[in-house]
PDB file of C-alpha atoms in Angstrom:
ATOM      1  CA  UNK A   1       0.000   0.000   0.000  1.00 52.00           C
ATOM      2  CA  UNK A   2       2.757   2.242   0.280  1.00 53.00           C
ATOM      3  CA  UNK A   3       4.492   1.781  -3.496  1.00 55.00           C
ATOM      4  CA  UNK A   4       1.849   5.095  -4.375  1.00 63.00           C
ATOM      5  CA  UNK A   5       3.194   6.904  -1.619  1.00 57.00           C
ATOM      6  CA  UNK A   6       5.398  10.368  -3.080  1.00 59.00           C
ATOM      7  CA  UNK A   7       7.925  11.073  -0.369  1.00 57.00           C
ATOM      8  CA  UNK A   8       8.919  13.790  -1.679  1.00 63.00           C
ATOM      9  CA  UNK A   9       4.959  15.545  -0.583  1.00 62.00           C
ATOM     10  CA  UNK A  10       5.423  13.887   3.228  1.00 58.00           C
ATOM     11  CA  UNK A  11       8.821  15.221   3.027  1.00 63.00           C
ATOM     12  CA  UNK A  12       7.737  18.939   2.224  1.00 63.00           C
ATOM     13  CA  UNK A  13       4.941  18.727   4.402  1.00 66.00           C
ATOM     14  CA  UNK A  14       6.807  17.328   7.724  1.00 66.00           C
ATOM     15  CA  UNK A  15       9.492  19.717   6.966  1.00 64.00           C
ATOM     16  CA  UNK A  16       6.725  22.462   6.802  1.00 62.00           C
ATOM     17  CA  UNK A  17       4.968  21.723  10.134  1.00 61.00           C
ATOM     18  CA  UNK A  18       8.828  21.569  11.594  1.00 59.00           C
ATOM     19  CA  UNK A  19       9.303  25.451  10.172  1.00 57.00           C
ATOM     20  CA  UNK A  20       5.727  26.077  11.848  1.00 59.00           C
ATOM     21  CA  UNK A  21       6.900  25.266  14.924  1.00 50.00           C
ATOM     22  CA  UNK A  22      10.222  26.711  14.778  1.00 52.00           C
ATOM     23  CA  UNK A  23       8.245  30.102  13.444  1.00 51.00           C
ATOM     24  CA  UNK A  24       6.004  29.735  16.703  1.00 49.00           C
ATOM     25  CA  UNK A  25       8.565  28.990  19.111  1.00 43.00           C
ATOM     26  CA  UNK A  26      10.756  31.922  18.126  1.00 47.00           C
ATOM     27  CA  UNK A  27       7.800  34.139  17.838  1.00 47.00           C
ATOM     28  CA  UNK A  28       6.571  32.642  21.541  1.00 44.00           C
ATOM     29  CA  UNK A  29       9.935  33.585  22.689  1.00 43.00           C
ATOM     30  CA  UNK A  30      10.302  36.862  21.816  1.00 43.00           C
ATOM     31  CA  UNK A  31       6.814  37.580  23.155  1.00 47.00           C
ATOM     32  CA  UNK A  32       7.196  35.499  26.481  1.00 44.00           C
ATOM     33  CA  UNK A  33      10.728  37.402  26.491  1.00 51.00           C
ATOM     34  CA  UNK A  34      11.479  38.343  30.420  1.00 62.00           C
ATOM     35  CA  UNK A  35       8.175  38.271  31.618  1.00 72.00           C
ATOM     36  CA  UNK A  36       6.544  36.600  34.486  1.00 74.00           C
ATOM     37  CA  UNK A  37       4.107  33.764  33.939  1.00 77.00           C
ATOM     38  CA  UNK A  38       0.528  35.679  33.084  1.00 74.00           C
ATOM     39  CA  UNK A  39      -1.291  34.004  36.401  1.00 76.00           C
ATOM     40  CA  UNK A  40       1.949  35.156  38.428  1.00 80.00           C
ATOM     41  CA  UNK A  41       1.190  36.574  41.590  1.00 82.00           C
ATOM     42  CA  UNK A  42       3.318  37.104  44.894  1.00 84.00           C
ATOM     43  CA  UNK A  43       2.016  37.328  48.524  1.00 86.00           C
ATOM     44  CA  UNK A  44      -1.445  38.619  46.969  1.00 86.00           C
ATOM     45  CA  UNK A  45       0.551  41.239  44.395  1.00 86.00           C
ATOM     46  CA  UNK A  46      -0.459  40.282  40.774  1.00 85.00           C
ATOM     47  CA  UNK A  47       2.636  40.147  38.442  1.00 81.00           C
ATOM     48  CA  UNK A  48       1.569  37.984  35.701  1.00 79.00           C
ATOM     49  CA  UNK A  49       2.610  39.730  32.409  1.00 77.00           C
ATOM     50  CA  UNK A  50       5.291  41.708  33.557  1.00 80.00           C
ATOM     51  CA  UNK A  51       8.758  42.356  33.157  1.00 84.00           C
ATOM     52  CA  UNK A  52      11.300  41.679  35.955  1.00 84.00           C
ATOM     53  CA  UNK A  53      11.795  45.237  37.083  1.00 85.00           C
ATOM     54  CA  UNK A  54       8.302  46.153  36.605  1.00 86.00           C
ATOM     55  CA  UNK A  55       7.335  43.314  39.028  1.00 86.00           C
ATOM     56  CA  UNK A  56      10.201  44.443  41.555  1.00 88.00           C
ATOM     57  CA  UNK A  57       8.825  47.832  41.479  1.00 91.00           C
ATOM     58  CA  UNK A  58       5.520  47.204  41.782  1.00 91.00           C
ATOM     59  CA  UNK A  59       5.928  44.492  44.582  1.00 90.00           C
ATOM     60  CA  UNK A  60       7.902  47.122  46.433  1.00 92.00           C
ATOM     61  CA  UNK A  61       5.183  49.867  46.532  1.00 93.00           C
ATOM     62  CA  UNK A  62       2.424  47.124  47.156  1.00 90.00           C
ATOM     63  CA  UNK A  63       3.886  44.852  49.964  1.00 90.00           C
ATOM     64  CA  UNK A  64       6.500  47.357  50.982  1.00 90.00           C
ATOM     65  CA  UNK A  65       4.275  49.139  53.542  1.00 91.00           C
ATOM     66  CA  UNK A  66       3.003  45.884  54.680  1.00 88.00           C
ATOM     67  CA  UNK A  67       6.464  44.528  54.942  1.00 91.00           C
ATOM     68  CA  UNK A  68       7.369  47.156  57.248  1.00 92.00           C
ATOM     69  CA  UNK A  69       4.360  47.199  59.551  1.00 92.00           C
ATOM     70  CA  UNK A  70       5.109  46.531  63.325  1.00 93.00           C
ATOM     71  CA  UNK A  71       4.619  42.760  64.419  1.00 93.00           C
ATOM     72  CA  UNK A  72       1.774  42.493  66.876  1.00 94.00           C
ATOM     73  CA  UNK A  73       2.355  39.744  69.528  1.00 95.00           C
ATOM     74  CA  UNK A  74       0.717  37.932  73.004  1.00 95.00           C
ATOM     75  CA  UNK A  75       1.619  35.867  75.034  1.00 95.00           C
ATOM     76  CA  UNK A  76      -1.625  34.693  77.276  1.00 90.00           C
ATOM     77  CA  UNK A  77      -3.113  38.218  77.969  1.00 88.00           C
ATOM     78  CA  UNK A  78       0.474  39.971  77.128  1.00 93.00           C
ATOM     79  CA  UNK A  79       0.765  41.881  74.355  1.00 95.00           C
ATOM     80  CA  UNK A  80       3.760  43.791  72.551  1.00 95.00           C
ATOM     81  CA  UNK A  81       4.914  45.178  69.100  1.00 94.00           C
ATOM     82  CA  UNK A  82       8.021  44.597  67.063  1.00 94.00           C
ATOM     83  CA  UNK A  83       8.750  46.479  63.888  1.00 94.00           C
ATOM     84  CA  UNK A  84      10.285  43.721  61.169  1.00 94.00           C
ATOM     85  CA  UNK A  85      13.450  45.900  60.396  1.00 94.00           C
ATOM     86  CA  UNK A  86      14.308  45.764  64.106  1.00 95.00           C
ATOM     87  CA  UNK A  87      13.731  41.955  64.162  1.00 95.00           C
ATOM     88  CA  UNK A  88      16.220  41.662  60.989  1.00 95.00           C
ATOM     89  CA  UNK A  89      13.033  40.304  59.242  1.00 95.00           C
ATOM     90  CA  UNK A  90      12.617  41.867  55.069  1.00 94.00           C
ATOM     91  CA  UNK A  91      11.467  40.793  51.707  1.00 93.00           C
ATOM     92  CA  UNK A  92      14.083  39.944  48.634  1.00 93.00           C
ATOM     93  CA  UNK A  93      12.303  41.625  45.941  1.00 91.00           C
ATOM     94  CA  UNK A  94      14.487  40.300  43.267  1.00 91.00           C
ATOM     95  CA  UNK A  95      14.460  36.720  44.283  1.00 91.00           C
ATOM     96  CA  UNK A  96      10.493  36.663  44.861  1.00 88.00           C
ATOM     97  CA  UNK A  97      10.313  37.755  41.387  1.00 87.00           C
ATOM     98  CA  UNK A  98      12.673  35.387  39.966  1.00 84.00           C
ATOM     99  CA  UNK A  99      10.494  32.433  42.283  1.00 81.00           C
ATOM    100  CA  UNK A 100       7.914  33.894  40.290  1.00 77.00           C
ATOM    101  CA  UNK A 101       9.220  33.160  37.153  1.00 73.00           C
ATOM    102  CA  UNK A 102      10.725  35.880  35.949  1.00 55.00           C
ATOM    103  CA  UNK A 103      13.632  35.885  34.009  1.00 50.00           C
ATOM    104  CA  UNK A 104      14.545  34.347  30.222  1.00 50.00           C
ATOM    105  CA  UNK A 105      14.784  31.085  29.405  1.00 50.00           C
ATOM    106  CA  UNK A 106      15.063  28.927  26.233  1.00 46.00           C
ATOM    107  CA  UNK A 107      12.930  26.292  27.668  1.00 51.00           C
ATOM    108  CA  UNK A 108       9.552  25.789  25.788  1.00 55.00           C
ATOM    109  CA  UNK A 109       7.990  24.778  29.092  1.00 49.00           C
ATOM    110  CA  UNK A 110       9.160  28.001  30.403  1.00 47.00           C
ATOM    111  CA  UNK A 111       8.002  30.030  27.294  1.00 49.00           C
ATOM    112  CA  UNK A 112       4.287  28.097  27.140  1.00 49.00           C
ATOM    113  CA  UNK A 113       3.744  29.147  31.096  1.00 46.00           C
ATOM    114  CA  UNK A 114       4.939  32.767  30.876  1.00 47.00           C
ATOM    115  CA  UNK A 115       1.992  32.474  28.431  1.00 47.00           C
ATOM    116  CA  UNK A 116      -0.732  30.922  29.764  1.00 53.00           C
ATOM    117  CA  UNK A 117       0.213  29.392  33.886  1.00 52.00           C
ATOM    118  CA  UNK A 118       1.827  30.851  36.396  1.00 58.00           C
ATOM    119  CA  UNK A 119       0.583  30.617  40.380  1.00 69.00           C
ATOM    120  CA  UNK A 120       0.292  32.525  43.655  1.00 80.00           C
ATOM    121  CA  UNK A 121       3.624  32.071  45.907  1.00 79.00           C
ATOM    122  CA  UNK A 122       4.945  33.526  48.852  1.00 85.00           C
ATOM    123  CA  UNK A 123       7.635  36.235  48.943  1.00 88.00           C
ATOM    124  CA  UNK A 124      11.381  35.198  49.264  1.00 91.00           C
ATOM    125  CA  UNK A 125      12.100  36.640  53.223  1.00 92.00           C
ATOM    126  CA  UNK A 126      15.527  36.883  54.123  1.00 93.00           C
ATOM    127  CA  UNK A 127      16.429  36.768  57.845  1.00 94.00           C
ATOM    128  CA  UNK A 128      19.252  38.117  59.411  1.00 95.00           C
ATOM    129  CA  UNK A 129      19.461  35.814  62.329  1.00 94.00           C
ATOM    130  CA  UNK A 130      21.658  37.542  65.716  1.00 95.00           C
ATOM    131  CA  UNK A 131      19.009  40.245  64.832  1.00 96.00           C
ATOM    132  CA  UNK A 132      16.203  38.150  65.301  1.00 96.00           C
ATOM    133  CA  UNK A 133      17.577  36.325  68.410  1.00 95.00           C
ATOM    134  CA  UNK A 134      18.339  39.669  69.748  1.00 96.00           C
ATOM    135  CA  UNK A 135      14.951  40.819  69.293  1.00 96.00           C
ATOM    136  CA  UNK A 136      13.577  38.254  70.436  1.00 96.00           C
ATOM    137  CA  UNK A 137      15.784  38.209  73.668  1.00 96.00           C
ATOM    138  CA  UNK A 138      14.297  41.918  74.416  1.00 96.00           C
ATOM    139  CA  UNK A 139      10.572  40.258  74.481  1.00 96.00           C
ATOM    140  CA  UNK A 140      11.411  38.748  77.618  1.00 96.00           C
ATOM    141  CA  UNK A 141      11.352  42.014  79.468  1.00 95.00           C
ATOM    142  CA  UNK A 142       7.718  41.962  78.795  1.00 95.00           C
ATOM    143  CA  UNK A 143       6.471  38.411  78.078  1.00 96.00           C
ATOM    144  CA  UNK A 144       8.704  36.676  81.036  1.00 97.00           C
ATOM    145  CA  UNK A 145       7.071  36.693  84.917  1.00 95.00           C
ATOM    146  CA  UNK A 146       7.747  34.698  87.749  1.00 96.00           C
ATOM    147  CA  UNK A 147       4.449  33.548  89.445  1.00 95.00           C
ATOM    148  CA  UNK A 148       2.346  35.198  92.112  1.00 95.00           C
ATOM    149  CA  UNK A 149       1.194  33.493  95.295  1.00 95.00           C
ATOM    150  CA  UNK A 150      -2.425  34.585  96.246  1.00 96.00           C
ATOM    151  CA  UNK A 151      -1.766  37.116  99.857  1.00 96.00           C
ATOM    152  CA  UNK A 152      -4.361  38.479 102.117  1.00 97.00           C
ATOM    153  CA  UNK A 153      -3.335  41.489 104.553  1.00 97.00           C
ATOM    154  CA  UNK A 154      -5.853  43.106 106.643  1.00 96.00           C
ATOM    155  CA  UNK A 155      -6.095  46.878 105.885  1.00 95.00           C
ATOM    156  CA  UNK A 156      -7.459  48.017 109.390  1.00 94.00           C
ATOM    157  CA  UNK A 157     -10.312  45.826 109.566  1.00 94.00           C
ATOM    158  CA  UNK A 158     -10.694  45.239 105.566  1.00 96.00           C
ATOM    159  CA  UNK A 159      -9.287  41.944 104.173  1.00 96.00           C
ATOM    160  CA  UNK A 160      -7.785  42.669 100.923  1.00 97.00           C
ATOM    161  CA  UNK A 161      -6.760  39.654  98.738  1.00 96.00           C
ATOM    162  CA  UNK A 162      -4.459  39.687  95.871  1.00 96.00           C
ATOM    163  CA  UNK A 163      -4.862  37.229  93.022  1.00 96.00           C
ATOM    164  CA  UNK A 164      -2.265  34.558  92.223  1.00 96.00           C
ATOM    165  CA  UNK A 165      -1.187  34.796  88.984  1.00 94.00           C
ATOM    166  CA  UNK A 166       0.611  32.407  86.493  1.00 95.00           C
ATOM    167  CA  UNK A 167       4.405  32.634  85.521  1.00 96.00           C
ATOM    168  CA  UNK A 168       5.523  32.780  82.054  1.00 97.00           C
ATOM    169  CA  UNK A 169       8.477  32.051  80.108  1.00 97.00           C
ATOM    170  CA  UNK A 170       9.202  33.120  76.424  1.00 97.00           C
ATOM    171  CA  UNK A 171      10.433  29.720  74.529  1.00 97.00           C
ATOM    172  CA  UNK A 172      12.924  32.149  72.535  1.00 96.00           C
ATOM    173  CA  UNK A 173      14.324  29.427  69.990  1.00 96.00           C
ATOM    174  CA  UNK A 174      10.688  28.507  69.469  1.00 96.00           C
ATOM    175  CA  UNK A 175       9.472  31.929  69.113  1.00 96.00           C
ATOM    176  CA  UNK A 176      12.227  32.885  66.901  1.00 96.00           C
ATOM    177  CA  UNK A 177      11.117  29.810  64.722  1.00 95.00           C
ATOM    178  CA  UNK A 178       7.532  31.534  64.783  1.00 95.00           C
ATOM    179  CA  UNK A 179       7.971  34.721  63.975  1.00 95.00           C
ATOM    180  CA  UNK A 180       9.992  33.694  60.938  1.00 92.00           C
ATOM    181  CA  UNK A 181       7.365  31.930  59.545  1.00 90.00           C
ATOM    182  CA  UNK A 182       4.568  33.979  59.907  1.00 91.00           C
ATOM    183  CA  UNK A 183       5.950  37.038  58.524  1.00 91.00           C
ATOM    184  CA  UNK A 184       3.963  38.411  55.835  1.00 87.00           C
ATOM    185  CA  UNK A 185       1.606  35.185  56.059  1.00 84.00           C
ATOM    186  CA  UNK A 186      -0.049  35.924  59.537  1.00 78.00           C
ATOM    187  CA  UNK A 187      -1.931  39.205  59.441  1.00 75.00           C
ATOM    188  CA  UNK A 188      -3.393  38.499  63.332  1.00 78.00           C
ATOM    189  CA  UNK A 189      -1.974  38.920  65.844  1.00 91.00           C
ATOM    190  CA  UNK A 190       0.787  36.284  66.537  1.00 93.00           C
ATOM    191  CA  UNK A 191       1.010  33.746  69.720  1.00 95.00           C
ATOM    192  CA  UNK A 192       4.677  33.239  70.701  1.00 96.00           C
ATOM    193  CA  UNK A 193       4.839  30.235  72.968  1.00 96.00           C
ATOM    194  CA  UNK A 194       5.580  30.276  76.287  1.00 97.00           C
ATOM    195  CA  UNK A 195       6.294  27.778  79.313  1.00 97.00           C
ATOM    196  CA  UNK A 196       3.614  28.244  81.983  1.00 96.00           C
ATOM    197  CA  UNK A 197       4.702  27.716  85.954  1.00 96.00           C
ATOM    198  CA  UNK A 198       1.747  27.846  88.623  1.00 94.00           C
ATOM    199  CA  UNK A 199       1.884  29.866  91.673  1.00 95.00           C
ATOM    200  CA  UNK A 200       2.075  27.936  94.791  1.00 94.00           C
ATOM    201  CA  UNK A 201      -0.496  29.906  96.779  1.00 95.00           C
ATOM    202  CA  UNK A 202      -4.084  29.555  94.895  1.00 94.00           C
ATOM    203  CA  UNK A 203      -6.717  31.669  94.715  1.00 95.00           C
ATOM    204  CA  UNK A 204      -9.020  28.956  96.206  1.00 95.00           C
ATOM    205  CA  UNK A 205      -6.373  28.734  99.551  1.00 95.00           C
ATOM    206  CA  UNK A 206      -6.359  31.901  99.682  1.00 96.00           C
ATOM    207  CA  UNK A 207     -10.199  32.277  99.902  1.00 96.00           C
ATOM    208  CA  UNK A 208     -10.138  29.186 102.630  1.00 95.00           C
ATOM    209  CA  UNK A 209      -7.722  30.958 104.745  1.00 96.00           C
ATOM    210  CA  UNK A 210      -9.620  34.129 104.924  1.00 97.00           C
ATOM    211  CA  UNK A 211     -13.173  31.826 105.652  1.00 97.00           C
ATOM    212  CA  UNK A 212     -11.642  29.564 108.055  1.00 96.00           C
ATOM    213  CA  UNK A 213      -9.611  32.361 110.114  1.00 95.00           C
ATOM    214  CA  UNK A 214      -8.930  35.713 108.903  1.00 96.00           C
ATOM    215  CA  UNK A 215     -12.748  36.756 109.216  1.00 96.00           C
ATOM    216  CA  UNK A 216     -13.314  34.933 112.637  1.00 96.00           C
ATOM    217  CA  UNK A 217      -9.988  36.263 114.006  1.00 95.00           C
ATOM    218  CA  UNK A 218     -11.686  40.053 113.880  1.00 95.00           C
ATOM    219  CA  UNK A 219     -15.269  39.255 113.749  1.00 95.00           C
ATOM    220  CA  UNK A 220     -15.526  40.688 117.397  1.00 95.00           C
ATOM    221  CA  UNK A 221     -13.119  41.838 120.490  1.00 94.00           C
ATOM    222  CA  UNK A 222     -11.537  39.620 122.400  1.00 94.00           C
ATOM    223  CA  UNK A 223     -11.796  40.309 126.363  1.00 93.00           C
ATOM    224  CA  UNK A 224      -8.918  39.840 128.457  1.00 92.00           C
ATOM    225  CA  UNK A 225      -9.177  39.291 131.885  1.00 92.00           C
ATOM    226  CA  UNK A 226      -6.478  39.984 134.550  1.00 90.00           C
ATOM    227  CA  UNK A 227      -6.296  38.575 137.308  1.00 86.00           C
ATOM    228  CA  UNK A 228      -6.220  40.912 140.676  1.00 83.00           C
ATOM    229  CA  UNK A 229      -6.693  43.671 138.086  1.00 83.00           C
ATOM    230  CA  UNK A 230      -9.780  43.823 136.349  1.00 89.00           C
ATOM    231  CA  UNK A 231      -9.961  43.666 132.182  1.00 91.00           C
ATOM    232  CA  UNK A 232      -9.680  44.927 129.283  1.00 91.00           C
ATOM    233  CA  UNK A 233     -10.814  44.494 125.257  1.00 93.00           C
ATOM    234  CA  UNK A 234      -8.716  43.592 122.304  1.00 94.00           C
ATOM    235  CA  UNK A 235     -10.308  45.491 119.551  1.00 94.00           C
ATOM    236  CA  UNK A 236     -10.540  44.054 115.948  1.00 95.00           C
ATOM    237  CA  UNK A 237      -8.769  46.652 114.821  1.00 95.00           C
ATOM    238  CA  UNK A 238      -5.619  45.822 117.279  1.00 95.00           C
ATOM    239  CA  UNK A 239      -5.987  42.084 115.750  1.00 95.00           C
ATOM    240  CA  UNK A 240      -5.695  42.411 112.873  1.00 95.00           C
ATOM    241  CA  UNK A 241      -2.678  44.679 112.937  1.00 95.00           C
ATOM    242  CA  UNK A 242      -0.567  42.058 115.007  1.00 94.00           C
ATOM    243  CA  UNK A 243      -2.033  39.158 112.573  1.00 95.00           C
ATOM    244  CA  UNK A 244       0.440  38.664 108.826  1.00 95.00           C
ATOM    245  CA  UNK A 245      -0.228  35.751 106.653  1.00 95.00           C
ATOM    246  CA  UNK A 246       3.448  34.781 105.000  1.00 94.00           C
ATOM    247  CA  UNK A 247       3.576  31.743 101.915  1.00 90.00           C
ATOM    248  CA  UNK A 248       5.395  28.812 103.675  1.00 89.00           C
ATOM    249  CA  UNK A 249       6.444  25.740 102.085  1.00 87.00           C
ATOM    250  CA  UNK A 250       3.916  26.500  99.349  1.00 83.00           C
ATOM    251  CA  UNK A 251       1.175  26.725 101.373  1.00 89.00           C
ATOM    252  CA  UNK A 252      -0.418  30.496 103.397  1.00 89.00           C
TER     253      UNK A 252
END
């Protein structure tokens, strides 16, 4: 079946289709040029369609601001601020656009995404890490307190209580592992961990203590009799200034 077959037609016409494709390859090429891929976007900035120092510029005035905005953190009901630059925390412009896909390439792959792909990706963050630590380190003054015992005191006859409170500790390699991941992805504000120690005085001793004696201790005078020589009255008020409760062995 193939004696009828001219050659010299399949010939032409393969070599044709090969000349179409080198035509549309070049022409691809010189139109994908540079460019990112036309779906490119970085940390919510479209790109797509534009040329490496285009994208740079425009990803500068666009995440720039947000780049440099201070870092809110907590810690439990703590709260404090920490500006990125001061943290040694910033965005690569260049190499998020080159993650992007910017840049020229041979690659028909390359050439047929520039085109018609591309995909949302995160900037490229570059950390400068003693800065970080170092920030990091100056959180403590804020996030880091030793616990409270629950006191009571008499103030004249008035029982005043103070609340125990939990201790905290700032886990500073952890945090510093946080804070590097969340920048620019974590608009909230950010929980840093922290180690939690309990106070040894409760609130729920210290409410005991003050039902079981520090109300019945000035509930009324006390009357003193002397022998040979009469009496006299203790007044609440006299009680409860010779009367301190002290944390001892973890316990008021």
């Amino acid at each position: 079946p193939f004696k009828h077959v001219d050659w010299r037609l399949v010939a032409a016409i393969v070599g044709g289709v090969v000349v179409i494709l080198g035509i549309l390859y070049v022409v691809g090429y010189f139109v994908a040029g540079d460019k990112l891929p036309k779906k490119a976007q970085i940390s919510g900035v479209a790109v797509g369609g534009l040329h490496p120092s285009e994208a740079i510029e425009k990803l500068t005035n666009e995440l720039g601001p947000t780049a440099a905005e201070p870092l809110n953190l907590t810690v439990r009901d703590e709260r404090a601020q920490l500006k990125p630059a001061d943290a040694g925390l910033a965005v690569d412009y260049p190499k998020s656009v080159e993650a992007a896909g910017g840049g020229k390439s041979l690659n028909p792959l390359r050439i047929v995404k520039v085109l018609t792909g591309g995909s949302a990706v995160d900037a490229v963050v570059v950390v400068d890490e003693p800065k970080l630590q170092a920030a990091v380190g100056g959180l403590t003054k804020t996030f880091n307190h030793p616990p409270v015992d629950a006191a009571v005191a008499y103030k004249g006859v008035k029982i005043k209580q103070q609340k125990a409170r939990e201790g905290t500790t700032l886990q500073q390699d952890a945090a510093t592992a946080v804070l590097r991941s969340t920048f620019l992805t974590d608009s909230g504000p950010v929980e840093l961990p922290a180690d939690v120690a309990q106070p040894a005085v409760t609130d729920e001793e210290a409410d005991q203590v003050v039902a079981d004696f520090a109300k019945p201790a000035i509930a009324a005078p006390v009357k003193v009799k002397v022998a040979d020589a009469g009496s006299f009255e203790v007044s609440p008020r006299m009680l409860a200034s010779s009367i301190e409760f002290l944390p001892q062995n973890g316990t008021l």
